[in-house]
Structure formats: C-alpha cells, structure tokens
CSV table of C-alpha atoms in Angstrom, one decimal:
chain,number,residue,atom,x,y,z
G,20,MET,CA,0.0,-0.1,-0.2
G,21,ARG,CA,2.8,2.4,1.0
G,22,GLY,CA,4.6,1.3,-2.6
G,23,LEU,CA,1.2,2.3,-4.5
G,24,PHE,CA,1.1,5.9,-2.2
G,25,PHE,CA,4.8,6.7,-3.4
G,26,PHE,CA,4.1,5.5,-7.0
G,27,PHE,CA,1.1,8.1,-7.0
G,28,VAL,CA,3.1,11.0,-5.6
G,29,VAL,CA,5.8,10.3,-7.9
G,30,ALA,CA,3.3,10.1,-10.7
G,31,LEU,CA,1.8,13.4,-9.7
G,32,PHE,CA,4.8,15.4,-9.6
G,33,THR,CA,6.0,14.2,-12.8
G,34,SER,CA,2.6,15.1,-14.4
G,35,CYS,CA,2.8,18.5,-12.8
G,36,ASP,CA,6.5,18.8,-14.3
G,37,TYR,CA,4.9,17.8,-17.3
G,38,PHE,CA,2.2,20.0,-17.5
G,39,LYS,CA,4.5,23.1,-17.0
G,40,VAL,CA,6.6,21.8,-19.9
G,41,GLN,CA,3.6,21.3,-22.0
G,42,GLU,CA,2.7,24.9,-21.0
G,43,LYS,CA,6.0,26.5,-21.8
G,44,GLU,CA,6.2,24.5,-25.1
G,45,ASP,CA,2.9,26.0,-26.0
G,46,ARG,CA,3.9,29.5,-25.2
G,47,VAL,CA,6.9,29.3,-27.0
G,48,SER,CA,5.1,27.8,-30.2
G,49,ASN,CA,2.8,31.0,-29.9
G,50,ILE,CA,5.4,33.4,-30.0
G,51,VAL,CA,5.7,35.2,-33.7
G,52,ALA,CA,8.6,37.5,-32.9
G,53,ILE,CA,10.5,38.8,-30.0
G,54,VAL,CA,12.3,42.0,-29.5
G,55,ASN,CA,14.4,42.3,-26.4
G,56,THR,CA,12.2,41.3,-23.8
G,57,GLU,CA,9.0,42.1,-26.0
G,58,LYS,CA,6.8,39.5,-27.4
G,59,LEU,CA,4.2,39.2,-29.9
G,60,PHE,CA,2.0,36.0,-29.7
G,61,LYS,CA,-0.3,35.0,-32.3
G,62,LYS,CA,-3.2,35.8,-30.7
G,63,ASP,CA,-1.9,39.4,-31.4
G,64,LEU,CA,-2.7,39.2,-35.0
G,65,LYS,CA,-6.2,37.7,-34.6
G,66,TYR,CA,-7.6,41.3,-35.9
G,67,VAL,CA,-5.1,42.1,-38.4
G,68,LEU,CA,-6.4,40.2,-41.1
G,69,PRO,CA,-9.8,41.0,-42.7
G,70,LYS,CA,-12.1,37.7,-43.7
G,71,ASN,CA,-11.7,36.0,-46.9
G,72,ILE,CA,-8.1,37.4,-47.7
G,73,SER,CA,-6.0,34.8,-49.6
G,74,THR,CA,-3.0,33.2,-47.9
G,75,LYS,CA,-0.7,35.1,-50.1
G,76,ASP,CA,-2.0,38.4,-49.3
G,77,SER,CA,-2.3,37.5,-45.0
G,78,THR,CA,1.3,36.3,-45.4
G,79,ILE,CA,2.2,39.8,-47.0
G,80,LEU,CA,0.2,41.6,-44.8
G,81,ILE,CA,1.2,39.8,-41.5
G,82,LYS,CA,5.2,40.4,-42.3
G,83,SER,CA,4.2,43.9,-42.7
G,84,PHE,CA,2.8,44.1,-39.1
G,85,VAL,CA,5.5,42.1,-37.7
G,86,GLN,CA,8.0,44.7,-39.3
G,87,ASN,CA,6.3,47.9,-38.1
G,88,TRP,CA,5.9,46.2,-34.6
G,89,ALA,CA,9.5,45.2,-34.3
G,90,ILE,CA,10.4,48.9,-35.8
G,91,LYS,CA,8.0,50.4,-33.0
G,92,LYS,CA,9.4,48.5,-30.1
G,93,LEU,CA,12.9,49.2,-31.3
G,94,LEU,CA,12.4,53.1,-31.8
G,95,LEU,CA,10.8,53.0,-28.1
G,96,LYS,CA,13.4,51.3,-26.6
G,97,ALA,CA,16.0,53.8,-28.2
G,98,ALA,CA,14.1,56.7,-27.1
G,99,VAL,CA,13.7,55.5,-23.7
G,100,ASN,CA,17.6,54.9,-23.4
G,101,ASN,CA,18.5,58.1,-24.9
G,102,ASN,CA,16.2,60.6,-23.2
G,103,SER,CA,17.3,61.9,-20.2
G,104,SER,CA,15.6,61.2,-17.1
G,105,GLU,CA,14.2,64.7,-16.7
G,106,SER,CA,12.6,64.3,-20.3
G,107,LEU,CA,10.9,61.2,-19.6
G,108,LYS,CA,9.5,62.9,-16.3
G,109,ASN,CA,8.2,65.6,-18.1
G,110,ILE,CA,6.8,63.1,-21.1
G,111,ASN,CA,5.2,61.0,-18.0
G,112,GLN,CA,3.4,64.3,-16.9
G,113,LEU,CA,2.4,65.3,-20.1
G,114,VAL,CA,0.6,61.5,-20.5
G,115,GLN,CA,-0.9,61.8,-16.7
G,116,ASP,CA,-2.3,65.4,-17.8
G,117,TYR,CA,-3.5,64.1,-21.0
G,118,LYS,CA,-5.4,61.1,-19.3
G,119,GLU,CA,-6.8,63.3,-16.3
G,120,SER,CA,-8.0,65.5,-18.8
G,121,LEU,CA,-9.7,62.7,-20.9
G,122,LEU,CA,-11.5,61.6,-17.4
G,123,ILE,CA,-12.6,64.7,-16.7
G,124,ASN,CA,-13.8,65.8,-20.1
G,125,ASN,CA,-15.4,62.7,-20.4
G,126,TYR,CA,-17.4,63.0,-16.9
G,127,LYS,CA,-18.6,66.2,-17.7
G,128,GLU,CA,-20.1,65.4,-21.2
G,129,GLU,CA,-21.9,62.5,-19.1
G,130,LEU,CA,-22.9,65.3,-16.8
G,131,ILE,CA,-24.1,67.6,-19.7
G,132,LYS,CA,-26.0,64.6,-21.7
G,133,GLN,CA,-28.1,64.3,-18.1
G,134,GLN,CA,-28.3,67.6,-17.2
G,135,LEU,CA,-28.6,70.0,-20.0
G,136,ASP,CA,-31.7,71.4,-21.0
G,137,THR,CA,-31.8,71.3,-24.9
G,138,VAL,CA,-35.3,73.1,-25.4
G,139,ILE,CA,-34.9,76.7,-26.9
G,140,ALA,CA,-37.9,78.7,-27.2
G,141,GLU,CA,-38.6,80.6,-30.5
G,142,GLU,CA,-38.6,84.0,-28.1
G,143,GLU,CA,-35.0,83.3,-26.6
G,144,ILE,CA,-33.5,82.6,-30.1
G,145,ALA,CA,-35.5,85.9,-31.3
G,146,GLN,CA,-34.0,87.9,-28.3
G,147,PHE,CA,-30.7,86.7,-28.8
G,148,TYR,CA,-30.5,87.8,-32.4
G,149,PHE,CA,-31.8,90.9,-32.0
G,150,ALA,CA,-29.2,91.7,-29.0
G,151,ASN,CA,-26.6,90.6,-31.2
G,152,LYS,CA,-27.5,91.9,-35.0
G,153,GLU,CA,-24.3,93.4,-35.6
G,154,ASN,CA,-22.5,89.9,-34.8
G,155,PHE,CA,-24.5,88.6,-37.6
G,156,LYS,CA,-23.4,90.1,-41.1
G,157,LEU,CA,-23.1,88.4,-44.1
G,158,ASN,CA,-19.4,87.1,-45.4
G,159,GLU,CA,-21.9,86.0,-48.8
G,160,VAL,CA,-24.7,86.7,-51.0
G,161,LEU,CA,-27.9,85.3,-50.2
G,162,VAL,CA,-31.0,85.0,-52.4
G,163,LYS,CA,-34.5,84.2,-52.5
G,164,SER,CA,-34.7,82.4,-55.5
G,165,LYS,CA,-36.6,79.6,-57.5
G,166,TYR,CA,-35.4,77.8,-60.6
G,167,VAL,CA,-36.2,74.6,-63.2
G,168,TYR,CA,-34.5,73.0,-65.6
G,169,PHE,CA,-36.5,71.0,-68.4
G,170,ASN,CA,-36.6,69.8,-71.9
G,171,GLN,CA,-37.9,72.5,-74.2
G,172,SER,CA,-40.9,71.7,-75.7
G,173,LYS,CA,-43.2,74.0,-77.6
G,174,SER,CA,-46.1,72.1,-76.0
G,175,VAL,CA,-45.4,72.7,-72.5
G,176,GLU,CA,-42.4,75.9,-72.8
G,177,LYS,CA,-45.3,78.7,-72.7
G,178,GLU,CA,-47.4,77.0,-69.9
G,179,ILE,CA,-44.4,76.6,-67.7
G,180,ILE,CA,-42.9,79.8,-68.4
G,181,SER,CA,-46.5,81.3,-67.5
G,182,LEU,CA,-46.4,79.7,-64.0
G,183,PHE,CA,-42.8,80.3,-63.3
G,184,LYS,CA,-43.7,84.1,-63.2
G,185,SER,CA,-46.9,83.8,-61.7
G,186,ASP,CA,-47.0,84.5,-58.1
G,187,ALA,CA,-49.9,83.0,-57.4
G,188,ILE,CA,-50.6,80.0,-55.0
G,189,GLU,CA,-52.4,78.2,-57.7
G,190,ALA,CA,-49.4,78.5,-60.3
G,191,ALA,CA,-46.7,77.2,-57.6
G,192,GLU,CA,-49.1,74.2,-57.1
G,193,ALA,CA,-49.4,73.7,-60.6
G,194,LEU,CA,-45.3,73.5,-60.8
G,195,GLU,CA,-44.9,71.5,-58.1
G,196,ARG,CA,-47.2,69.0,-59.7
G,197,GLN,CA,-44.9,69.0,-62.7
G,198,GLN,CA,-41.6,68.5,-60.9
G,199,LEU,CA,-41.1,65.1,-61.8
G,200,SER,CA,-40.7,65.9,-65.5
G,201,PHE,CA,-37.6,68.6,-64.7
G,202,LYS,CA,-34.2,67.7,-64.8
G,203,MET,CA,-33.6,70.3,-62.0
G,204,PHE,CA,-35.6,72.5,-59.8
G,205,GLN,CA,-35.9,74.6,-56.6
G,206,LEU,CA,-39.5,76.2,-56.3
G,207,ASN,CA,-39.1,77.4,-52.7
G,208,ASP,CA,-38.3,81.1,-53.1
G,209,SER,CA,-39.3,81.7,-49.3
G,210,VAL,CA,-35.9,80.5,-48.0
G,211,TRP,CA,-32.8,82.1,-48.1
G,212,LEU,CA,-29.9,80.4,-50.0
G,213,GLU,CA,-26.3,81.2,-50.9
G,214,LEU,CA,-25.9,82.7,-54.3
G,215,ASP,CA,-22.4,81.2,-54.9
G,216,GLN,CA,-24.2,77.3,-54.1
G,217,ILE,CA,-27.1,78.4,-56.9
G,218,LEU,CA,-23.9,79.4,-59.4
G,219,LEU,CA,-22.6,75.9,-59.2
G,220,LYS,CA,-25.8,74.5,-60.7
G,221,LEU,CA,-26.8,77.2,-63.4
G,222,PRO,CA,-25.1,78.4,-66.4
G,223,PHE,CA,-25.7,82.2,-65.4
G,224,SER,CA,-23.2,84.6,-64.2
G,225,LYS,CA,-23.4,86.3,-60.8
G,226,GLU,CA,-24.0,89.7,-62.9
G,227,ASN,CA,-26.8,88.2,-64.9
G,228,LEU,CA,-29.0,86.4,-61.8
G,229,LEU,CA,-28.5,89.6,-59.9
G,230,LYS,CA,-29.7,92.0,-62.5
G,231,LYS,CA,-32.7,94.2,-61.7
G,232,SER,CA,-35.3,92.1,-64.3
G,233,LYS,CA,-35.2,89.5,-61.6
G,234,PHE,CA,-36.3,86.8,-64.2
G,235,ILE,CA,-34.0,85.5,-67.0
G,236,GLN,CA,-34.1,82.5,-69.0
G,237,LYS,CA,-31.4,80.4,-70.9
G,238,GLN,CA,-31.3,77.8,-73.7
G,239,ASP,CA,-28.9,75.0,-74.2
G,240,SER,CA,-29.0,72.0,-76.3
G,241,LEU,CA,-30.6,70.0,-73.7
G,242,GLY,CA,-33.3,72.0,-72.3
G,243,LEU,CA,-34.4,75.2,-71.0
G,244,TYR,CA,-33.5,77.2,-67.8
G,245,LEU,CA,-35.9,79.6,-65.9
G,246,VAL,CA,-34.3,81.5,-62.9
G,247,ALA,CA,-36.3,84.0,-60.6
G,248,ILE,CA,-34.6,86.3,-58.0
G,249,LYS,CA,-37.2,87.3,-55.4
G,250,GLU,CA,-34.8,89.0,-53.1
G,251,VAL,CA,-31.3,89.7,-52.2
G,252,LEU,CA,-29.0,90.5,-49.2
G,253,ASN,CA,-25.0,91.3,-50.0
G,254,ARG,CA,-21.9,90.9,-48.0
G,255,ASN,CA,-21.8,92.6,-44.7
G,256,ASP,CA,-25.6,92.7,-44.5
G,257,ILE,CA,-27.5,91.7,-41.1
G,258,ALA,CA,-27.8,88.0,-41.8
G,259,PRO,CA,-31.8,87.0,-41.5
G,260,LEU,CA,-32.8,85.6,-38.5
G,261,SER,CA,-34.2,82.4,-40.4
G,262,TYR,CA,-30.9,81.7,-41.9
G,263,VAL,CA,-28.4,82.3,-38.6
G,264,MET,CA,-31.2,80.3,-36.5
G,265,PRO,CA,-29.3,77.0,-36.4
G,266,THR,CA,-26.2,78.9,-35.8
G,267,ILE,CA,-27.8,81.0,-32.5
G,268,LYS,CA,-29.1,77.4,-31.5
G,269,GLU,CA,-25.6,76.1,-31.2
G,270,MET,CA,-24.4,79.4,-29.2
G,271,ILE,CA,-27.5,79.0,-26.6
G,272,LEU,CA,-26.7,75.6,-25.9
G,273,HIS,CA,-23.0,76.4,-25.9
G,274,LYS,CA,-23.4,79.3,-23.3
G,275,ARG,CA,-25.9,76.8,-21.4
G,276,LYS,CA,-23.2,74.1,-21.3
G,277,ILE,CA,-20.7,76.6,-19.9
G,278,GLU,CA,-23.2,77.7,-17.1
G,279,LEU,CA,-24.0,74.3,-16.2
G,280,ILE,CA,-20.3,73.3,-16.0
G,281,ARG,CA,-19.7,76.3,-13.8
G,282,GLU,CA,-22.6,75.3,-11.5
G,283,ILE,CA,-21.4,71.9,-11.2
G,284,GLU,CA,-18.0,72.6,-10.3
G,285,LYS,CA,-19.3,75.0,-7.3
G,286,ILE,CA,-21.5,72.1,-6.4
G,287,ILE,CA,-18.5,69.8,-6.1
G,288,VAL,CA,-16.3,72.1,-4.4
G,289,LYS,CA,-19.2,73.0,-1.8
G,290,ASP,CA,-19.7,69.5,-1.2
G,291,ALA,CA,-16.2,68.4,-0.6
G,292,THR,CA,-15.8,71.5,1.9
G,293,LYS,CA,-18.6,70.6,4.0
G,294,LYS,CA,-17.1,67.1,4.0
G,295,ASN,CA,-13.9,68.4,4.9
G,296,ASN,CA,-12.5,66.6,1.7
G,297,PHE,CA,-11.2,70.0,0.8
G,298,LYS,CA,-9.4,72.6,2.7
G,299,VAL,CA,-7.4,75.7,2.0
G,300,TYR,CA,-4.5,76.5,4.5
C-alpha cells in the first residue's frame, strides 16, 4: 500500500512537471516575434487579417505588421534610452495630464447629456438675435430664388414660363405637380440660399442673376433654364434670423453648457468643503 502511495506521488509531481513544460512549449510555439524582452503572440494578430483574404495576401500583411511592430518597439527602446530622466519625467507628466483631462472631459460630457436643457424657445432665439444683430453680418450673398431646368418643348414651354412667372399659389401648386418632369428645380423662393451654391448648378454669371429684371431664361442643347430672383442680401448686410437660426441655437446651447459646468464645479467644491475633503491653509 505504501508503495502504491509513493508511486502516486511520483506520478503526480511528474505530471505537474509535464504540464509546466507543455505549457511553456505552447507559449513558445505561439510566439511570432521577439524584440528584446517584448513578445508578439499569434493572438495579437487576431484582428490584423480581414475576412476572406488569400493565403498569399495574409502572409504579406502579417510580415508587414510584424515588421512595423518590431520597428516601433526598437524605436521606443532607443527613445527611452536616449532621453534624460528629466525628459522622461516631463513626458510622463504630460501623459498623466492628458489622461486626467480625458477622464474629466468624459465625466463632464456625461453630466451635460443628463442635465442640459436642450429645448430652446423661439422667443429666446429671437431675443438673442436682436441683442446681437451686429455679430451676424453676412460673408456671402444670399438670395431668395426659384429655378427650373426642363426639356424644351413648344407644347409645355409657354405654360411653364407662365406658371413660373406667376406669384399665385395656384401657379406654384401647378409647378409642384410637374416637378417629376424637371431635370432640376428649386421652387421654394421663401428660403434664403447662398448665391454661390446656386451658381454651381446654373449656367449664369453672378451679374446676370442679380440684374434688376429678377427673371431670366437661358436655352442650351438639352433644355431651358428659368430663374427668378425674389430678394437679395449682399455681403456685410445683417443676416436674416431664419438663416442664422441653427447657429444661434448652437450658441445658446454652448452658453448653457458653460453655465452648467460652472454650476457643477461650484456644487462639487461646496460638497467637498462641507465633508472636509477640501481645505485651504
């Protein structure tokens, strides 16, 4: 019985050694490259190769990845060895500062998502606009305009021109019903558009579009262009409220964010002081 027990103990320790050796061999077999004491394992290549890649391409990609990994490790080692302790200290401080900034900013963003009131009343937008009108001068020419481009046909040309020139609601509705036959169109002349954006689509010069007639037409080999300019605002004119409304909303929200962060900071300091977690000597 004692002999059997001795055999079992020997077998147990032998098997443990075997598993350690086997584990070591498995780790070695999984190593792809070594630079100094740094090791690159097969598992590190898991997300390098895209799906459905050929064997030839995968070999090239892996070789390139291993080469770049080695260069990075070698350069990093050389950089550490050739930087003074003071430089390394400064770099570590910069890394620490950057990490802290990321954590704090992430925390602030989460608080903003939870607490910021994003509902902005039209009255608040209008009040902000009229209080800051001089800050909303245009850097571009704006126009209220409509245009169409369609295949020229004697049977429809006169009708479309007549409808296009009319300011009647019925004429606008009739044009809307025919829009599928237009190659290009913009029929809503109640919104402000940048003139430069319109010029990218139409074969007219800026001077022609802005001439006093307010309506022009031009024919090419494929069809007929009709353009009507309803209103014009030039550079340095005060931008209309409707045009700058999205910008004003962003400005109001930004102001609210700043105020919210300041309030949160005050609450944090007040709470820490109350709990004796913050003292000034």
